[in-house]
Amino acid sequence: MKTNVMVINEKDNVVVAAKNIAKGETVSLPGGETFPALADIPYGHKVACRDIADGQDIIKYGELIGRAKGLLKKGEWIHLHNLIIEE
Amino acid sequence: MEKIQAYQRPDGSVGIRNHVAILPTVSCANGVVSMIASAVPEAVPLYHGHGCGRGGSDLVLHARTLQNLAKNPNIAALLIIGLGCEIISPEGLQIVASLAKKPVQTLVIQKEGGTRKTAEKGIAIVKKLLEEASLIKRVTLPLSSITVGLECGGSDAFSGLTANPSVGIASDWVVDNGGTVILTETTEMIGTNHILKRRASCEEVAQRIDGIITETDATAQKLLGALAKLSIAPGNMDGGMSSIREKSLGCIVKAGNRPITQVVEYGEIPAQKGVVIMNGPGYDTESMTGVAASGAQLILFTTGRGQPLGFPIVPVIKIASNDVLYESMKDDMDVNAGAVLEGRTISEVGGEIISLIKRVIGGELTKAETNGQNGIVCMYTQYTAF
């Protein structure tokens, strides 16, 4: 299946939707791995590509961009509602 | 180590273009520059809107920018056109430009007896300089002599996801071959102090990085008040950004991930190779002027909305962040990083940029060069003129 997400950095635990992905639709990584989207994910938005435990680092561009609010399952949409930003 | 075919300058610097440039000291001389450039289209005019009515820090900044632009190694020879009563003296500029040991001549309109007489003399000088410059041939030189300026302008939600990371691959390649990349647009580093500091080659550089970002952040807050918070705007959030740091990460990724060796001021020539940060504005034309003065022979420019602008003496490679832009402005875009959205990898697009860099260094024209999108010299100012 053709990939519908972008991997920015190998260390990342989120990937970015290249097009709108509806809840239940398949998220398809460039390496061939697939899993269902657990929410609607608009293009340009982040989706977890691994399970991320409560309070764990969320990594994009190989860098810390926030921490998980609750357990974020693979396929979950990641945005302001479930990402804690510490400045 | 990668080799290139380029022009060896007498001061040891290396040009990838062999331009004869005409540089006014002050905007009042632009008309004469234009007459000469119209008569001799092979010469490159460096029009600008400054050169007088400045004091203090702006005078220092403008004088340095003009001096260092004159030294840019893509210029083989230079004709300076002064008016005669401006604050930046043409003779002074000639003395500094001559330090680069290339042919520099000066004409002053008030001494020559006006527009036509100056232009007439200027046309003859430029023709002669072009003849001499045509004798300089490309020779084999190391890529380490190249400085690449990095820009993003007219960005969209994909700039930080496709185009900028692809440019980051090319930046690492330049630095690994001993060259230099210049990351600038300090406003677009806000929120990433600790990340950039960690990459600094020494404590002093780390402190400078922290200093310029903190200062820019404070200036933005002072100028914009509550609006400063909107530098992460609702539109950015709708586009998938959760914080200003995440947005800035998408900008700084252009510089790859090698150590940061120096922080320079606007238009200052770095003493170090590697990743250098130039403290400067986000506005495209001002920013390109600054990196050209800092010695960049080439600029990589990412855009999502479609910025066609180039720079007079420096080839600018345009990298589109999405397919729609690439297709609609194909005549202006050199690379389509939007292919990442269709399944190409960032390393593949990075590789495509590297191969284009090699060809452009060797003389292939960029779209902006072909289109004559030369733009102007637009200098950064802190205060209004008096």
XYZ file of C-alpha atoms in Angstrom:
473
model
C 0.000 0.000 0.000
C 1.205 3.489 -0.838
C 2.484 5.443 2.153
C 0.297 8.295 3.416
C 2.606 9.690 6.112
C 6.054 11.290 6.255
C 8.867 10.202 8.552
C 11.000 13.242 9.367
C 13.611 11.663 11.644
C 14.219 8.015 12.513
C 14.181 8.860 16.246
C 10.655 10.287 16.037
C 7.716 8.531 17.689
C 5.297 10.602 15.606
C 4.944 10.770 11.829
C 3.092 13.415 9.816
C -0.003 12.831 7.690
C 0.703 13.608 4.022
C -3.044 13.706 3.318
C -6.232 13.680 5.378
C -6.565 10.279 7.072
C -10.023 9.377 8.424
C -10.543 7.451 11.673
C -10.248 3.719 10.968
C -8.334 4.270 7.741
C -4.938 2.584 7.423
C -1.798 4.537 8.274
C 0.929 3.191 6.026
C 4.600 3.863 6.895
C 7.258 4.033 4.165
C 8.860 0.846 5.581
C 5.675 -1.148 4.913
C 4.228 -1.204 8.459
C 0.509 -0.423 8.686
C -1.911 0.304 11.537
C -5.357 1.913 11.822
C -5.823 5.633 12.551
C -7.552 5.991 15.937
C -8.904 9.463 15.097
C -9.342 11.740 12.091
C -5.881 13.087 11.238
C -5.773 16.213 9.044
C -2.842 16.505 6.615
C 0.216 18.102 8.210
C -0.802 16.771 11.633
C 1.044 14.275 13.850
C 0.115 10.650 14.404
C 1.814 8.346 16.938
C 3.795 5.601 15.204
C 4.526 3.828 18.513
C 2.657 3.530 21.815
C 3.721 6.453 24.009
C 3.219 6.025 27.765
C 1.751 8.772 29.962
C 4.355 11.485 30.594
C 6.798 10.109 28.020
C 8.662 12.283 25.515
C 7.028 13.086 22.190
C 9.802 13.317 19.599
C 9.611 15.088 16.222
C 12.633 16.272 14.172
C 14.589 14.019 16.564
C 13.841 16.537 19.346
C 11.509 16.777 22.331
C 8.360 18.718 21.409
C 6.254 17.791 24.457
C 5.111 14.991 26.763
C 2.210 12.579 26.464
C -0.961 13.369 28.394
C -2.233 9.830 29.121
C -1.319 6.716 27.146
C -1.114 7.564 23.448
C -1.612 4.451 21.353
C -0.044 3.907 17.971
C -2.387 5.549 15.437
C -3.496 8.305 17.831
C -3.744 11.903 16.582
C -1.271 14.040 18.581
C -2.009 17.720 19.099
C -2.725 20.310 21.798
C -5.345 18.066 23.499
C -2.913 15.290 24.438
C 0.541 16.895 24.312
C 1.924 18.796 27.310
C 4.309 21.607 26.437
C 6.924 22.523 29.018
C 8.824 25.743 28.443
C 36.468 15.327 -0.571
C 34.266 16.699 -3.322
C 35.864 18.852 -6.048
C 34.225 21.676 -8.003
C 35.001 23.757 -11.101
C 35.041 27.392 -10.009
C 36.848 30.731 -10.200
C 39.884 31.253 -7.965
C 40.031 34.853 -6.684
C 43.347 36.576 -5.862
C 42.501 36.770 -2.125
C 42.055 32.988 -1.937
C 38.256 33.036 -2.056
C 36.335 31.070 -4.709
C 33.523 32.270 -6.974
C 30.933 30.140 -8.759
C 29.919 33.047 -11.007
C 32.218 35.554 -12.707
C 30.196 38.751 -12.490
C 31.278 42.307 -13.152
C 29.114 44.248 -10.717
C 28.139 47.910 -10.469
C 27.609 49.020 -6.880
C 26.191 52.438 -5.940
C 27.326 53.766 -2.553
C 23.986 55.526 -2.203
C 20.524 55.203 -3.747
C 21.026 58.640 -5.381
C 23.489 56.921 -7.760
C 21.022 54.229 -8.894
C 20.080 56.158 -12.064
C 23.642 56.170 -13.343
C 24.043 52.502 -12.452
C 20.894 51.812 -14.444
C 22.197 53.703 -17.514
C 25.416 51.678 -17.466
C 23.612 48.370 -16.915
C 21.187 49.093 -19.771
C 24.091 49.757 -22.125
C 26.073 46.721 -20.934
C 23.535 44.038 -19.953
C 26.261 41.501 -19.024
C 27.161 43.665 -16.014
C 25.161 43.189 -12.819
C 23.682 46.231 -11.040
C 23.415 46.112 -7.257
C 20.644 48.690 -6.751
C 19.782 49.613 -3.185
C 17.805 52.216 -1.282
C 20.401 53.245 1.304
C 23.847 54.791 1.765
C 23.022 58.063 3.543
C 20.966 59.536 6.385
C 22.228 56.930 8.824
C 24.157 57.079 12.046
C 25.270 54.839 14.881
C 24.678 51.132 14.547
C 22.835 51.426 11.210
C 25.780 53.242 9.623
C 28.167 50.516 10.787
C 25.784 47.835 9.528
C 25.246 49.444 6.115
C 28.929 50.201 5.541
C 29.856 46.620 6.452
C 27.127 45.178 4.210
C 28.275 47.171 1.161
C 31.958 46.418 1.833
C 31.341 42.705 2.239
C 28.993 42.527 -0.756
C 31.821 44.044 -2.807
C 34.076 41.238 -1.528
C 31.616 38.452 -2.463
C 33.717 36.003 -4.505
C 31.069 35.700 -7.246
C 32.168 39.221 -8.247
C 35.241 39.184 -10.512
C 35.515 42.960 -10.794
C 33.593 45.948 -9.511
C 32.668 49.487 -10.504
C 31.554 51.703 -7.609
C 29.316 54.669 -8.455
C 29.143 57.392 -5.810
C 27.261 60.660 -5.743
C 29.834 62.672 -3.794
C 28.084 63.976 -0.674
C 26.821 60.717 0.866
C 27.805 59.436 4.301
C 29.280 56.166 2.970
C 32.232 57.457 0.977
C 32.899 55.864 -2.431
C 36.665 56.206 -1.959
C 36.443 54.506 1.441
C 34.378 51.705 -0.042
C 36.955 51.288 -2.821
C 39.802 50.989 -0.284
C 38.003 48.238 1.639
C 36.784 46.444 -1.510
C 40.364 46.489 -2.856
C 41.426 44.341 0.091
C 39.869 41.460 -1.873
C 42.591 42.180 -4.482
C 40.229 42.151 -7.445
C 39.887 45.080 -9.901
C 37.811 47.867 -8.331
C 37.196 51.259 -9.925
C 35.198 54.228 -8.717
C 33.350 57.095 -10.364
C 31.773 59.959 -8.419
C 28.896 61.713 -10.191
C 29.545 65.179 -8.719
C 33.229 65.003 -9.754
C 32.602 63.644 -13.246
C 30.117 66.381 -14.136
C 26.754 64.665 -13.907
C 24.748 61.665 -15.020
C 25.648 61.331 -18.691
C 29.373 61.950 -18.342
C 29.603 59.467 -15.461
C 27.556 56.867 -17.309
C 29.666 57.251 -20.458
C 32.887 56.681 -18.520
C 31.245 53.870 -16.550
C 30.177 52.045 -19.722
C 33.764 52.087 -21.024
C 35.151 50.871 -17.679
C 32.601 48.057 -17.348
C 33.276 46.855 -20.918
C 36.978 46.687 -20.130
C 36.393 44.891 -16.812
C 34.176 42.351 -18.610
C 36.916 41.718 -21.151
C 39.465 41.116 -18.389
C 37.051 38.952 -16.404
C 36.395 36.742 -19.430
C 40.048 35.644 -19.253
C 39.504 34.093 -15.813
C 38.669 30.393 -16.306
C 37.159 27.793 -14.008
C 39.687 25.529 -12.299
C 39.387 22.481 -10.052
C 38.946 23.525 -6.411
C 37.677 21.891 -3.215
C 33.993 22.166 -2.261
C 35.238 23.345 1.152
C 35.589 26.843 -0.342
C 31.802 27.112 -0.717
C 29.395 28.901 1.624
C 25.698 28.171 1.186
C 23.056 30.526 2.573
C 19.767 28.987 3.784
C 16.426 30.741 3.450
C 12.765 30.014 3.748
C 10.127 32.426 2.526
C 6.439 32.251 1.781
C 6.340 29.117 3.940
C 3.379 26.771 4.291
C 2.453 23.827 6.540
C 4.684 21.556 4.437
C 7.840 23.717 4.334
C 9.089 22.291 7.613
C 8.120 18.734 6.630
C 9.365 18.281 3.064
C 11.567 21.101 1.744
C 13.459 22.120 4.891
C 14.467 18.593 6.027
C 15.604 17.853 2.437
C 17.757 20.989 2.511
C 19.106 19.719 5.855
C 20.505 16.644 4.055
C 22.283 18.943 1.574
C 23.615 21.111 4.442
C 25.174 18.080 6.127
C 26.794 17.145 2.807
C 28.282 20.659 2.398
C 29.639 20.668 5.962
C 30.970 17.091 5.729
C 32.948 18.245 2.674
C 34.528 21.045 4.678
C 32.201 23.824 3.496
C 30.008 26.318 5.322
C 26.265 26.801 5.630
C 24.682 29.951 7.030
C 21.448 29.595 8.994
C 19.702 32.904 9.628
C 16.258 34.430 10.323
C 16.662 34.582 14.102
C 12.911 35.063 14.613
C 12.433 31.551 13.291
C 14.708 30.107 16.000
C 12.524 31.245 18.907
C 11.837 28.356 21.269
C 14.829 26.302 20.150
C 17.548 27.974 22.285
C 18.416 24.815 24.220
C 18.500 22.648 21.068
C 20.806 24.990 19.130
C 22.969 25.614 22.244
C 23.524 21.873 22.583
C 24.937 21.873 19.048
C 27.373 24.753 19.694
C 31.052 23.893 19.249
C 31.970 25.735 22.479
C 30.431 27.524 25.448
C 31.020 30.981 23.961
C 29.039 30.089 20.828
C 26.289 28.581 22.997
C 26.004 31.824 24.970
C 25.853 33.895 21.765
C 23.087 31.656 20.363
C 21.076 32.056 23.549
C 21.728 35.809 23.521
C 20.520 36.532 19.992
C 17.394 34.377 20.273
C 16.440 35.827 23.675
C 16.966 39.361 22.361
C 14.913 38.708 19.206
C 12.144 37.173 21.285
C 12.107 40.246 23.572
C 12.065 42.636 20.578
C 9.147 40.749 19.031
C 7.234 40.957 22.345
C 7.979 44.699 22.616
C 6.977 45.513 19.029
C 3.991 43.224 18.754
C 2.793 42.955 22.356
C 0.126 40.276 22.642
C 0.488 39.638 18.893
C 3.966 38.164 19.486
C 2.239 35.042 20.769
C 0.715 34.752 17.309
C 4.116 33.916 15.839
C 2.535 30.558 16.543
C -0.722 31.602 14.967
C -4.079 29.794 14.934
C -3.294 29.005 11.282
C -0.068 27.277 12.333
C -2.021 25.248 14.881
C -4.643 24.285 12.321
C -1.719 23.214 10.146
C -0.614 20.752 12.831
C 1.939 22.746 14.865
C 1.462 22.313 18.613
C 4.024 24.903 19.769
C 6.367 27.623 18.557
C 9.272 25.260 19.233
C 7.797 22.701 16.844
C 7.350 25.416 14.214
C 10.928 26.668 14.709
C 12.287 23.096 14.519
C 10.795 22.988 11.038
C 12.890 26.057 10.147
C 16.235 25.176 11.749
C 16.160 21.677 10.225
C 17.439 23.399 7.046
C 20.877 23.534 8.669
C 21.085 19.744 9.142
C 22.595 18.530 12.384
C 26.309 19.304 12.380
C 27.920 21.444 15.127
C 27.393 25.217 15.122
C 30.828 26.816 14.976
C 30.147 30.566 15.039
C 27.498 33.277 15.353
C 28.010 36.318 13.133
C 26.147 39.590 12.843
C 24.182 40.615 9.730
C 26.522 40.740 6.694
C 29.604 39.742 8.686
C 32.005 37.248 7.039
C 32.443 34.104 9.182
C 35.927 33.083 10.301
C 34.838 29.474 10.849
C 33.668 26.717 8.496
C 30.737 24.452 9.348
C 27.286 25.613 10.445
C 27.289 29.356 11.110
C 24.328 31.341 12.422
C 23.874 34.868 11.071
C 21.794 37.022 13.404
C 19.301 38.588 11.013
C 15.726 39.324 10.007
C 13.190 36.932 8.486
C 12.294 39.229 5.586
C 13.554 37.450 2.428
C 15.227 40.278 0.505
C 16.990 41.685 3.575
C 18.019 38.226 4.619
C 19.461 37.262 1.206
C 21.393 40.547 1.114
C 22.895 39.685 4.517
C 23.992 36.169 3.567
C 25.427 37.414 0.249
C 27.464 39.986 2.207
C 28.530 37.206 4.584
C 30.135 35.561 1.548
C 27.553 33.000 0.401
C 28.153 32.035 -3.241
C 24.892 30.067 -3.390
C 21.500 30.208 -1.636
C 19.048 27.358 -1.021
C 15.563 28.822 -0.691
C 12.498 26.810 0.340
C 8.991 28.059 -0.296
C 5.456 26.766 0.084
C 3.405 29.685 -1.211
C 5.791 30.501 -4.087
C 8.544 33.129 -3.734
C 10.175 33.737 -7.163
C 12.868 36.211 -6.015
C 16.581 35.686 -6.581
C 19.616 37.824 -5.768
C 21.774 39.792 -8.247
C 25.157 38.107 -7.743
C 24.200 34.831 -6.067
C 22.379 31.898 -7.715
C 19.287 30.997 -5.690
C 17.908 27.439 -5.867
C 14.146 27.331 -5.235
C 12.751 24.273 -3.489
C 8.956 23.885 -3.528
C 7.413 22.243 -0.460
C 4.364 20.834 -2.266
C 3.255 19.495 -5.660
C 0.556 22.115 -6.221
C 3.075 24.974 -6.013
C 5.641 23.094 -8.096
C 3.133 22.462 -10.880
C 1.649 25.962 -10.858
C 4.994 27.848 -10.668
C 7.214 25.347 -12.484
C 9.119 28.157 -14.240
C 10.281 29.471 -10.864
C 10.903 26.223 -8.956
C 14.106 24.182 -9.290
C 13.247 21.220 -7.055
C 9.943 19.627 -5.997
C 10.248 18.509 -2.365
C 6.490 17.940 -2.490
C 7.427 14.532 -3.911
C 7.934 13.511 -0.253
C 4.146 13.711 0.127
C 3.871 11.135 -2.650
C 6.255 8.678 -1.067
C 9.752 9.822 -2.033
C 12.064 9.922 0.954
C 13.655 13.051 2.372
C 17.115 11.567 1.612
C 16.121 11.098 -2.045
C 15.033 14.717 -2.387
C 18.141 15.771 -0.414
C 20.228 13.842 -2.946
C 18.457 15.629 -5.793
C 19.308 18.995 -4.182
C 22.970 17.940 -3.782
C 23.225 16.977 -7.431
C 21.658 20.305 -8.463
C 24.072 22.204 -6.175
C 26.981 20.533 -8.019
C 25.553 21.503 -11.416
C 24.761 25.095 -10.370
C 28.257 25.503 -8.920
C 29.568 24.326 -12.304
C 27.582 27.001 -14.140
C 24.052 25.653 -14.731
C 21.615 28.546 -14.309
C 18.906 28.400 -11.653
C 15.311 29.296 -12.577
C 15.683 32.654 -10.789
C 18.818 33.388 -12.843
C 17.128 32.363 -16.115
C 14.132 34.553 -15.269
C 16.328 37.538 -14.430
C 14.742 37.497 -10.948
C 17.716 39.441 -9.688
C 16.015 41.376 -6.964
C 17.801 44.193 -5.213
C 20.166 44.784 -2.350
C 17.843 45.423 0.582
C 19.675 46.198 3.802
C 18.400 45.565 7.267
C 17.872 48.703 9.390
C 17.225 49.181 13.076
C 16.085 52.795 12.867
C 14.483 55.034 10.249
C 16.753 57.359 8.238
C 17.271 60.966 9.361
